[in-house]
XYZ file of C-alpha atoms in Angstrom:
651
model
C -96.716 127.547 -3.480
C -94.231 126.228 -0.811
C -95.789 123.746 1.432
C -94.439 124.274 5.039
C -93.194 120.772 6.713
C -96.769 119.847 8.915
C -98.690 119.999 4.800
C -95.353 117.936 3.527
C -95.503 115.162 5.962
C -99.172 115.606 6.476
C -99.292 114.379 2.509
C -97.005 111.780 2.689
C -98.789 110.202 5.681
C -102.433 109.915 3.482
C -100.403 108.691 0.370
C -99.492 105.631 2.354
C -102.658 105.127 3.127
C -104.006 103.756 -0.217
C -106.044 100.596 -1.136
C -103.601 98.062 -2.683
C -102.787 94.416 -2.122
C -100.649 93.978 0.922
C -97.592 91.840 0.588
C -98.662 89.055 3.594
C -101.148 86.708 3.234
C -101.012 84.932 7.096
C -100.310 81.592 6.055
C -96.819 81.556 7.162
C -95.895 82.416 11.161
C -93.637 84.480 10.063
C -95.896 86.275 7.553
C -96.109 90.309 7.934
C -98.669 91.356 9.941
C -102.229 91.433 7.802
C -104.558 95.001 7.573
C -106.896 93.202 9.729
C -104.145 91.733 12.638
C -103.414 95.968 12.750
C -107.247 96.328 13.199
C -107.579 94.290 16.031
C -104.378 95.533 17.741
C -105.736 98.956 17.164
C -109.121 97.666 19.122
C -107.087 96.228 21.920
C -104.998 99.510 22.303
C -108.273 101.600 22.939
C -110.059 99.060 25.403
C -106.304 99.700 27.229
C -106.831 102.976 27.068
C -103.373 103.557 24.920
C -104.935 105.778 22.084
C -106.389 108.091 24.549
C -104.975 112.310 24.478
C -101.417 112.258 25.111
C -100.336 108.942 23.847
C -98.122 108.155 21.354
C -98.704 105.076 18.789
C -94.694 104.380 17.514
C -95.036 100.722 15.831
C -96.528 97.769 15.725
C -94.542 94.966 14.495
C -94.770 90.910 14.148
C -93.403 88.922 17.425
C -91.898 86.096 15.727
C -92.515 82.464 17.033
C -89.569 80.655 18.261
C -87.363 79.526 15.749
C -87.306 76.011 16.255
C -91.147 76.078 15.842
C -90.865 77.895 13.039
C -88.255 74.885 11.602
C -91.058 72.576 12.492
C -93.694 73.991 10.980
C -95.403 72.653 8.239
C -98.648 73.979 6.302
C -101.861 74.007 8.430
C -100.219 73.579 11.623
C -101.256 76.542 14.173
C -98.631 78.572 15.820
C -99.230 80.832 18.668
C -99.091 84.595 16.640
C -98.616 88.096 18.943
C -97.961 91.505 17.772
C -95.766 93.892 19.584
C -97.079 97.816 20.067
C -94.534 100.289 20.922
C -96.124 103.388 22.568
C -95.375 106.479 24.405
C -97.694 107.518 27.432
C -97.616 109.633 29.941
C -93.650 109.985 29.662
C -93.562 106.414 29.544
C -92.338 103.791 26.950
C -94.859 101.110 26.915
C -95.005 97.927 25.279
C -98.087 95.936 24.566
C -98.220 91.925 23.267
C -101.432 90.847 21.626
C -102.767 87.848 21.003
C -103.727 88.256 17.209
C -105.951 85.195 17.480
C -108.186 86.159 20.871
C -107.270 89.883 20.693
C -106.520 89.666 24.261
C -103.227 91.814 25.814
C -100.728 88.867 27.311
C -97.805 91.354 28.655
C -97.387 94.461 29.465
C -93.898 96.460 30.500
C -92.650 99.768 31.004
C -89.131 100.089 29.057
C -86.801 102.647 30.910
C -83.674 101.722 28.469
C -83.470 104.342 26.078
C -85.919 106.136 23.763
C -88.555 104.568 21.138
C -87.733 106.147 17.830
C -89.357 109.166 16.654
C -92.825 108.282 15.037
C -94.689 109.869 11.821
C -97.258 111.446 14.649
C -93.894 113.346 15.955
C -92.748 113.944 12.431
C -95.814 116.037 11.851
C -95.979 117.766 15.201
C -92.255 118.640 15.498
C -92.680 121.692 13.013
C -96.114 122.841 14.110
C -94.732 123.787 17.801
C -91.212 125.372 15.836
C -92.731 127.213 13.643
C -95.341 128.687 16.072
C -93.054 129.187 18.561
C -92.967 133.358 19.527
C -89.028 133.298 20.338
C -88.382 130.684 17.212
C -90.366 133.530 15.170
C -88.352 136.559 16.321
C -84.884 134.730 15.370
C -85.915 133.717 11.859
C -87.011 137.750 11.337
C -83.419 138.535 12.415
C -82.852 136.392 9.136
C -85.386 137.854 7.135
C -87.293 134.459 7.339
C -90.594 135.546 7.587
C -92.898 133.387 5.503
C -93.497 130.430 8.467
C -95.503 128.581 6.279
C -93.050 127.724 3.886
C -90.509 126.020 6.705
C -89.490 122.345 6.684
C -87.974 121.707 10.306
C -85.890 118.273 10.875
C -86.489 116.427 13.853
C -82.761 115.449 14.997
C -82.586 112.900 17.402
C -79.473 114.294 19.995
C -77.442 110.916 21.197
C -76.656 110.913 24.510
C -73.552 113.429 25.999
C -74.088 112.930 29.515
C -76.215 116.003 29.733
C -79.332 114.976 32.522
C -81.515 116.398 29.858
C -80.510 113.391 27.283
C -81.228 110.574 30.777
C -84.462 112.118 31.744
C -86.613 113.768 29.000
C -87.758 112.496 25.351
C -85.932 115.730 23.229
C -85.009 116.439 19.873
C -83.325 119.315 18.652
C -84.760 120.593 15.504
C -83.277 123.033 12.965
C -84.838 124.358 9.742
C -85.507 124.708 6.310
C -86.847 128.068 4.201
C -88.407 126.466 1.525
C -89.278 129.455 -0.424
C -86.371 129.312 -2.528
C -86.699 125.825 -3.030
C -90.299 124.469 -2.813
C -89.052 120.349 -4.173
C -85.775 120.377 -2.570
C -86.769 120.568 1.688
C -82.687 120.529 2.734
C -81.337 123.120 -0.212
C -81.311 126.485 1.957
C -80.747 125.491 5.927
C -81.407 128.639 8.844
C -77.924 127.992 10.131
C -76.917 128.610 13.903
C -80.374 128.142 14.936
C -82.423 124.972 16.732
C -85.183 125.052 19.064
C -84.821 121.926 21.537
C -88.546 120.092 21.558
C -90.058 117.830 24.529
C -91.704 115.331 22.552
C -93.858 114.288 25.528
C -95.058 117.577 25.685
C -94.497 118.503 21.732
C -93.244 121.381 23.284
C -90.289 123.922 22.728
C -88.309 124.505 25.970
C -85.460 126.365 24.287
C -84.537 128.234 21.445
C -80.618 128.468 20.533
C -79.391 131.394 18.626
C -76.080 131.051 17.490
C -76.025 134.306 15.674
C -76.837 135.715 12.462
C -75.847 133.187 9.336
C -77.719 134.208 5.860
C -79.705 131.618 4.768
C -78.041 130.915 1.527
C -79.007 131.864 -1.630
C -79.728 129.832 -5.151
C -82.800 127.628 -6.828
C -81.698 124.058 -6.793
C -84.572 122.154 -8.189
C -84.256 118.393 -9.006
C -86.426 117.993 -11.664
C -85.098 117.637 -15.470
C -87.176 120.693 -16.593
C -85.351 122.771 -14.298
C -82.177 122.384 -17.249
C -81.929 124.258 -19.993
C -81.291 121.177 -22.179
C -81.859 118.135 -20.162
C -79.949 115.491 -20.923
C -82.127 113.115 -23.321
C -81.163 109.363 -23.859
C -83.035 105.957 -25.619
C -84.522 104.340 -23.606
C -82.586 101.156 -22.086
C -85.021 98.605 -20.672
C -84.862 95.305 -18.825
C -87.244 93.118 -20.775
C -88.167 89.430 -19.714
C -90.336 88.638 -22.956
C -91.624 85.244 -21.873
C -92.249 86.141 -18.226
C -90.442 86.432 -15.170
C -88.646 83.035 -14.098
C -89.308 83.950 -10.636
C -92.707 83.030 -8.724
C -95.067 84.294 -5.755
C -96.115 81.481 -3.043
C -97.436 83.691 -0.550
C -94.511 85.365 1.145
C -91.927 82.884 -0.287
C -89.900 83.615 -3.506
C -89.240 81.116 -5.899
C -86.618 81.531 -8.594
C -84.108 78.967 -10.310
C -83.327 76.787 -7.293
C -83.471 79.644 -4.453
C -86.474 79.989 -1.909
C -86.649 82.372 0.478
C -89.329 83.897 3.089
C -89.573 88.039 2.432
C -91.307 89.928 5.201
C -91.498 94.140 5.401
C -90.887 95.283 9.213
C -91.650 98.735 10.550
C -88.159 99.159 11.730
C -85.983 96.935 9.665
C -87.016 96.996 6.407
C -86.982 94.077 4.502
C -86.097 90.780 6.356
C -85.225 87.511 4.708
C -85.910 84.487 6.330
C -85.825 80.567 5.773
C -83.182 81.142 2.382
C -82.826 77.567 1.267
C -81.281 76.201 -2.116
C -82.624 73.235 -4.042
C -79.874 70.747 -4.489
C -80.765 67.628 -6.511
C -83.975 66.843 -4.767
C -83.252 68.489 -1.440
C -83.563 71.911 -0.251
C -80.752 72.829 1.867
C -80.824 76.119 4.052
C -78.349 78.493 3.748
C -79.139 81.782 5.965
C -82.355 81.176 8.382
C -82.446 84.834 8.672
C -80.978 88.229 7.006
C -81.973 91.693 7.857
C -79.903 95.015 8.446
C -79.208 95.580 12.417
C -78.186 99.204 12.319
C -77.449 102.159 10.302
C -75.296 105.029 12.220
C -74.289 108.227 10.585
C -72.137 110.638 12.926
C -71.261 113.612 11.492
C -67.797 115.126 12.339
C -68.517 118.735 12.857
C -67.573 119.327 16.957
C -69.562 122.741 17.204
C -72.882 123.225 18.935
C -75.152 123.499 16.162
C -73.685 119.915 14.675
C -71.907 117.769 17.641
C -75.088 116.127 18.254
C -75.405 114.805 14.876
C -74.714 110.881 15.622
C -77.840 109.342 13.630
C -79.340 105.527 14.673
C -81.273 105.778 11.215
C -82.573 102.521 11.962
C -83.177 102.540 15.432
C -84.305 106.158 15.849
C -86.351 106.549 12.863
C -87.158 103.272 11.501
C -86.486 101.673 8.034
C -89.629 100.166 6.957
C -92.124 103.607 8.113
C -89.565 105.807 5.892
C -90.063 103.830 2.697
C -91.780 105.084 0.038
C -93.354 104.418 -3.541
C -90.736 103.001 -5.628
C -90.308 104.912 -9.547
C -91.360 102.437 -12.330
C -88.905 102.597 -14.885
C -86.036 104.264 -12.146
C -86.310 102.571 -9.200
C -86.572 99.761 -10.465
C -87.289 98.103 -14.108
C -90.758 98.992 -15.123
C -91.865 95.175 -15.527
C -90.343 93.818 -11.893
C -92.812 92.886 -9.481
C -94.281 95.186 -7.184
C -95.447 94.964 -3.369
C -96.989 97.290 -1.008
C -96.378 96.021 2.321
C -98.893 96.639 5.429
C -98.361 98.493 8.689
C -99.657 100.799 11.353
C -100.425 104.068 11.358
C -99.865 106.505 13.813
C -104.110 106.286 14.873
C -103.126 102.202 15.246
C -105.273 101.663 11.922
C -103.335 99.960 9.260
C -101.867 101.602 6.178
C -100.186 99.879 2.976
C -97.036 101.740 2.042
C -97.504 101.496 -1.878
C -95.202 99.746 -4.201
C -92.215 99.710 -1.792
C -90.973 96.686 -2.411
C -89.665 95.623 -5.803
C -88.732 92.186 -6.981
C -86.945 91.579 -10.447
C -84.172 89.925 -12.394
C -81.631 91.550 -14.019
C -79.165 90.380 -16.571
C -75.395 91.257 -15.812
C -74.247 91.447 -19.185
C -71.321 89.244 -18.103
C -71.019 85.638 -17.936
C -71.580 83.532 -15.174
C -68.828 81.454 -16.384
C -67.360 80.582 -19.658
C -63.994 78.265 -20.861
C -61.908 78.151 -24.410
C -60.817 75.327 -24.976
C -58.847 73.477 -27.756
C -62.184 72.728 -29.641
C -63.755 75.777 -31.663
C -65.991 75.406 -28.882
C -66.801 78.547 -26.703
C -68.606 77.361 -23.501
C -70.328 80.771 -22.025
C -73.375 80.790 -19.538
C -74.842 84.549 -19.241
C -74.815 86.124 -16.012
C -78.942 86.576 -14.078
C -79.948 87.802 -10.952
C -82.631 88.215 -8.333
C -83.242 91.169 -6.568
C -85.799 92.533 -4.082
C -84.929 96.175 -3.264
C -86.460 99.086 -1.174
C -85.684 102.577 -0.682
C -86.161 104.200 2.921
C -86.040 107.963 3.095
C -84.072 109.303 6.267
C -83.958 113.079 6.175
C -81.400 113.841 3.433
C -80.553 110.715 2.762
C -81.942 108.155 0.325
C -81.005 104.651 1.165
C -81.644 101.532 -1.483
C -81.451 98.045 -0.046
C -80.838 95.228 -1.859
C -80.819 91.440 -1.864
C -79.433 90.089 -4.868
C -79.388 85.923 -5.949
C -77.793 84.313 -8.471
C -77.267 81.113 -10.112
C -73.731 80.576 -8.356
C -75.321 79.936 -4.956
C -74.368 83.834 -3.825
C -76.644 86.172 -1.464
C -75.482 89.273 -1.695
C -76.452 92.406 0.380
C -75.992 95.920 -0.819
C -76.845 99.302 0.297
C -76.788 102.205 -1.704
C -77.142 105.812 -0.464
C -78.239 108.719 -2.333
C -80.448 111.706 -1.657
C -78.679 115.357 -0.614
C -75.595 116.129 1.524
C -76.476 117.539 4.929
C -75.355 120.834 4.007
C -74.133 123.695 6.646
C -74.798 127.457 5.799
C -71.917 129.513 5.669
C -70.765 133.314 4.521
C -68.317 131.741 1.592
C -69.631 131.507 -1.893
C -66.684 130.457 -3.014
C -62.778 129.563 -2.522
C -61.908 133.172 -2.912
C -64.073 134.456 0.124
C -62.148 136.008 3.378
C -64.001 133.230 5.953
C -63.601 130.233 3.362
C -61.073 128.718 5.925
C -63.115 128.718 9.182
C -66.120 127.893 6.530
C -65.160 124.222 5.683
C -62.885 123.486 8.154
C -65.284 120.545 9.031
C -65.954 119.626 5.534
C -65.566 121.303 2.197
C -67.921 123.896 0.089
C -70.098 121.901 -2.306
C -72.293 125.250 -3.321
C -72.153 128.908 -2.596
C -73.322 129.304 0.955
C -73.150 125.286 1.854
C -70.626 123.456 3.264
C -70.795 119.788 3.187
C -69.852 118.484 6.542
C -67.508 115.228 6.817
C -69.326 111.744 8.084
C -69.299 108.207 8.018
C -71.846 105.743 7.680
C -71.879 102.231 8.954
C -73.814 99.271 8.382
C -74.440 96.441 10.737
C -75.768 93.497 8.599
C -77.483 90.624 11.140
C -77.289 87.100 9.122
C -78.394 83.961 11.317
C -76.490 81.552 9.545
C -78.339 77.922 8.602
C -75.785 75.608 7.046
C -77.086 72.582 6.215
C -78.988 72.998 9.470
C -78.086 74.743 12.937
C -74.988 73.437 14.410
C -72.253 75.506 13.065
C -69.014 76.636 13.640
C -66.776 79.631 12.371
C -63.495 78.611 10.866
C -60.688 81.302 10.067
C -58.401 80.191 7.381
C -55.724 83.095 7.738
C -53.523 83.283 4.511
C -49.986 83.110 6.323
C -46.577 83.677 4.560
C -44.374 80.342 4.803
C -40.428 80.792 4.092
C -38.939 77.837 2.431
C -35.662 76.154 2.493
C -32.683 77.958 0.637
C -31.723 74.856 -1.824
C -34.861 75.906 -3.353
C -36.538 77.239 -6.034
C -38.397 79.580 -3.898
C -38.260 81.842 -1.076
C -41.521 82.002 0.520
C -45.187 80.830 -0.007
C -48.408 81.675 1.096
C -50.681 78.939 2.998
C -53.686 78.448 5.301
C -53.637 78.275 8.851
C -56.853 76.761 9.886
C -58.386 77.922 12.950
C -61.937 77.447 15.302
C -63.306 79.975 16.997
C -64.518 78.579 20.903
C -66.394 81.430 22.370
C -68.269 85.223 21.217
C -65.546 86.698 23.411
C -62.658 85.778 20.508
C -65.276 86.358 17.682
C -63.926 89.700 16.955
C -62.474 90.688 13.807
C -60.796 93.803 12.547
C -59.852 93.139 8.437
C -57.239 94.325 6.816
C -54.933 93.818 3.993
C -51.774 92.691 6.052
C -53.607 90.038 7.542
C -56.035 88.410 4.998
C -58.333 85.526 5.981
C -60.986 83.960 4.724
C -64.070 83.623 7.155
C -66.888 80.637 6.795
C -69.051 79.378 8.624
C -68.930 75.654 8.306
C -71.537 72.757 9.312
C -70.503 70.210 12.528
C -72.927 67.717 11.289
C -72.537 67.470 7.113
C -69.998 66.658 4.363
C -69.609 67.232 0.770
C -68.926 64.611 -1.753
C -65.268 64.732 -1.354
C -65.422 64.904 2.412
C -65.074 68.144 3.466
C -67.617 69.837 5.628
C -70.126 72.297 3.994
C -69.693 75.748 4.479
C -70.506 79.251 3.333
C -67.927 82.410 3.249
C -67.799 85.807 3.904
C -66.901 87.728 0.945
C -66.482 91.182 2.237
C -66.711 94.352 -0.052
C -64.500 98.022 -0.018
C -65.036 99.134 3.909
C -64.058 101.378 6.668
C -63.640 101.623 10.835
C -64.804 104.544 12.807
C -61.436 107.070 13.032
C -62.547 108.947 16.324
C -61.639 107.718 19.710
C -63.619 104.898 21.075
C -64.563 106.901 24.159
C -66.123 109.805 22.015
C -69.621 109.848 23.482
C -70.944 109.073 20.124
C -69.444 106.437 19.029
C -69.645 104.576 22.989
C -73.436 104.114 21.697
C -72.343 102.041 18.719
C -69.297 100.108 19.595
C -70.985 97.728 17.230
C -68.773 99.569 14.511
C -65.364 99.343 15.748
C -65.021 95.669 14.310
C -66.051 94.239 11.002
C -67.230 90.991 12.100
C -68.850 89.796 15.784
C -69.926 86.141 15.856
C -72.407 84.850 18.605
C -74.775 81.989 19.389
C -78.766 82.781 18.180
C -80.846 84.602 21.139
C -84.063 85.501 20.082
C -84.040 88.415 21.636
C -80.964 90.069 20.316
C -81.285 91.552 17.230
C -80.081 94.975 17.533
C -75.999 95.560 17.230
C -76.395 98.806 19.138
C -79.442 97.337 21.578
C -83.437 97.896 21.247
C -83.508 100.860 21.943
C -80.554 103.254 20.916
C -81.925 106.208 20.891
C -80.883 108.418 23.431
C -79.389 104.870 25.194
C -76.737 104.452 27.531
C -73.078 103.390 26.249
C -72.313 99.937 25.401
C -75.865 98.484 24.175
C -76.201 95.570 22.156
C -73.476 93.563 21.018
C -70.507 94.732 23.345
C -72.525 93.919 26.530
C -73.928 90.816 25.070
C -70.502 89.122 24.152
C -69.120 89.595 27.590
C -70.716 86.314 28.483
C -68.173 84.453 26.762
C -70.742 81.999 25.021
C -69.885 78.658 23.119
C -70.149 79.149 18.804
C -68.277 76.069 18.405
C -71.021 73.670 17.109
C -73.861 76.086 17.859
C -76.586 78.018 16.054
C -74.599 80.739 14.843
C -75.143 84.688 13.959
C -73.125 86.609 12.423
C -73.076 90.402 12.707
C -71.083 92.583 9.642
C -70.072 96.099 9.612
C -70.089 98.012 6.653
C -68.919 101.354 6.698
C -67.708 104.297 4.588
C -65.940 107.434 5.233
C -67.871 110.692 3.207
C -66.156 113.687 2.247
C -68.279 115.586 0.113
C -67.030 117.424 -3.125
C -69.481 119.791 -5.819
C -70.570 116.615 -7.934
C -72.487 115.736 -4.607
C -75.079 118.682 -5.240
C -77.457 119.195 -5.443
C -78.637 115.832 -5.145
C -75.582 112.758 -4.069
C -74.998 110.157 -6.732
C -75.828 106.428 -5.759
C -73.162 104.697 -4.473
C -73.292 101.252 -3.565
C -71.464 99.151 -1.201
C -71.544 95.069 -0.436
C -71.183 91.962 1.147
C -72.012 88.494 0.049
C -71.687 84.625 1.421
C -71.277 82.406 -1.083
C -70.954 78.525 -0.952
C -67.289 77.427 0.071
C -67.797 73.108 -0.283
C -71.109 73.369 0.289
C -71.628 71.349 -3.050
C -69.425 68.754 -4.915
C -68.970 70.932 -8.002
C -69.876 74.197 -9.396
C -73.852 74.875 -8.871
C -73.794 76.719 -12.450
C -72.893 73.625 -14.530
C -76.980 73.218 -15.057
C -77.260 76.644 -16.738
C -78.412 76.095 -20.751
């Protein structure tokens, strides 16, 4: 039987809720917060009288000591530790600090910037009040839609378009699903040219739009195998570590070959790496103090009413970490890798452990890591191994898999990888041949009968707090510049490096392309390699893209962040967000372009770097009716950091 969307999300909320080891342990300040740290900010949240009727529980997350402390730190030594609650009450966005070692409240603050994501509370609620609603009703009849029960509605967060509605009120407009057709597949048949527009505060509907009359499309699309005549059979192809993993556990930290890192699962971000340091000789040298993804923004480019609104702040108006879920053994990731099931709060405040969603394993390439003929017989090959700890957050549609991969070469590499459905418009055409198959996809082509696949982009913003050899860093440019050379010669031009220092945020602004290639490192003011040169780590950038629309297109003037590849400024604890805290429903020009207009010093200073990553999507029939992974990159990777190749120690 079809489940309608309040059973569906009702389901996935209680399977999160399960009795497994969380991933934190407490020993390290920057340790996820502990089952029993959510307890007591769940006490202190009652005795304020902010789980009372009408409020609105949206996170609970770690507030992370000062960084120099935590460089200071050393086992046993007590740090001051605070958790952050997000709430809505009373049409307000309040935020809470608690002392998790008295329990006591230390600050309290309205925030007026903005909305607070949607939570799993809202997530439930939002298709209750649709689906009940009288005039919501009496448009899905005109449809035929009459089984309410077997609706999935999406809560779509709406941007900001200058509209007072979008300044003054907490509003999603929310579309739907008939699931009868398609009971395991929530996004196959959409009720096209109708949305009802929701107060949240309220969780009530204040409009219903009726575009007119679109069928809902027809056609099963199931994802399981048995729904094939023959599926596909193959061997099975394992990843098998027969003497044990070569990785270890210390707490949070993960030890493996000469890496060590901090890992730490965040209601909005996801995984965050902190503290990534590699053992050289006897010393462990930092690389990266922090890594975590910023921002994920997916605008769609369909300019009609149903879809112009549809400018997605996955990260900032959903949230990462809440919309991950159980990872498949044997899919996912390799039966035998490691498994964690981070901790954090549910929408009552009480804490829930979101099981198996983080992986940790190695995987052999299959290539070498390096390998030289030489005149001997001789052939010198070292095979290929890598660490990864991976998630997979569930946004609507999409499926997103986030990666942090290690090897032996001294690379940390970041890829995400999207997969899930296409967001799929209904439309009269069934196929090329139909009379209205021109108006039908002229925002994006036909992927099935009845379903257009609308044209978008999504972009990345990658946060890395750079540590090289330590905290006073600089960025250096080396731009690859053509040279011509003196007639009488053998040749005509060359290519050479221009060295150059960036002063100030302000010039830290980078746009790449193939005409003008550079190579980008950050680079230590206060160490040197053997042979003299200072140490430093590059950017090693992967395929990527820049927004086409106009920068003064009301969606993209929330996330400016994505109109350069690279932004460099000096660490602020308080920024972390390339389109600002909170984007949803924010103003124009949050986050990074308002924060680099103070023209700060990065010469010599504790350094972050923020990278887009972005691709353009235009979907084709191979898409459905599920999207294949596809992965996309960026790495730093040591650049003099160490006298000769870190590899040489591989047997």
């Amino acid at each position: 039987m079809p489940q309608s969307a309040r059973s569906l999300l009702l389901t996935l909320a209680i399977a999160l809720i399960a009795i497994t080891p969380a991933l934190a342990n407490g020993a390290h300040p920057l340790d996820g917060l502990t089952a029993e740290e959510i307890a007591l900010v769940q006490k202190t949240l009652a005795a304020e009288g902010l789980l009372a009727e009408g409020s609105n529980l949206i996170s609970v997350s770690l507030i992370e000591p000062d960084k120099k402390d935590v460089l200071a730190w050393t086992p046993g030594k007590a740090l001051p530790r605070h958790a952050r609650a997000l709430l809505r009450s009373k049409g307000e966005t309040v935020s809470l600090h608690v002392d998790l070692r008295s329990g006591e409240a230390t600050g309290r603050e309205t925030i007026d910037v903005g909305q607070p994501p949607v939570s799993l509370g809202e997530f439930v609620g939002v298709t209750a009040a649709v689906a009940e609603h009288a005039g919501f009703q009496e448009a899905l009849g005109k449809r035929g839609v009459t089984d309410f029960g077997a609706l999935f509605c999406a809560p779509r967060t709406i941007g900001n378009f200058g509209e007072a509605m979008e300044r003054e009120n907490r509003v999603l407009k929310v579309d739907c699903f008939d699931m009868s057709q398609n009971p395991d597949n929530a996004f196959a048949s959409p009720i096209e040219n109708l949305f009802a527009v929701v107060d949240l505060d309220a969780m009530d509907v204040v409009e219903v739009v009726d575009l007119g009359v679109v069928p809902v499309p027809p056609g099963t699309f199931r994802l399981a195998a048995t729904s094939e005549a023959k599926p596909r059979k193959r061997k099975p192809v394992v990843i098998n570590s027969p003497e044990g993993h070569n990785f270890t556990l210390d707490g949070s930290f993960v030890n493996w070959e000469n890496w060590r890192f901090h890992l730490r699962f965040d209601h909005r971000d996801g995984l965050v790496l902190s503290q990534v340091s590699y053992r050289d000789g006897g010393e462990q040298r930092s690389v990266l103090y922090q890594g975590h993804l910023s921002e994920l923004f997916v605008p769609y480019q369909d300019p009609t009413e149903g879809w112009y609104f549809r400018n997605y702040m996955d990260q900032g108006e959903y949230g990462l970490g809440v919309m991950s879920n159980p990872l498949v053994k044997g899919a996912d990731c390799p039966a035998e890798a490691e498994y964690l099931s981070p901790v954090l709060a549910a929408p009552d405040g009480s804490a829930m452990v979101l099981d198996n969603a983080i992986c940790i394993f190695e995987r052999a390439t299959g290539e070498p890591t390096w390998r030289h003929k030489d005149s001997t017989p001789t052939v010198d090959s070292r095979a290929d191994v890598q660490l990864i700890a991976r998630t997979i957050a569930t946004v609507g549609n999409y499926d997103y898999a986030f990666d942090w991969v290690f090897d032996a070469k001294g690379r940390v590499t970041f890829r995400a990888g999207a997969t899930g459905l296409d967001a799929v418009k209904g439309v009269p055409s069934q196929d090329l041949s139909s009379e209205t198959i021109a108006a039908d996809t002229a925002y994006g082509p036909l992927i099935a009968p009845g379903r257009a696949g609308i044209n978008h982009d999504h972009f990345f913003s990658l946060r890395l707090d750079m540590d090289v050899d330590g905290t006073a860093n600089r960025l250096v440019r080396d731009r690859l510049v053509a040279e011509s050379q003196h007639p009488s010669g053998p040749r005509r031009s060359i290519w050479r490096t221009h060295r150059e220092v960036a002063q100030t945020e302000t010039e830290a602004q980078y746009r790449f392309s193939y005409e003008t290639p550079a190579l980008f490192r950050v680079e230590s003011t206060g160490k040197k390699n053997s042979l003299g040169y200072a140490t430093s780590y590059a950017l090693v950038p992967g395929g990527n893209a820049l927004p086409l629309v106009d920068e003064s297109d009301p969606a993209l003037q929330r996330a400016l962040f994505a109109t350069k590849h690279l932004w460099v400024t000096p660490y602020a604890k308080n920024e972390r967000y390339a389109a600002g805290e909170q984007p949803n429903q924010s103003e124009p020009g949050e986050g990074l372009p308002a924060w680099v207009e103070a023209g700060r010093s990065i010469n010599g200073e504790d350094l972050v770097l923020w990278y887009t990553m972005g691709f353009h999507h235009v979907p084709s029939a191979e898409d459905w009716p599920v999207y294949n992974m596809g992965w996309h990159e960026v790495a730093v990777r040591p650049y003099n950091f160490f006298g000769e190749n870190p590899a040489m120690d591989l047997e």
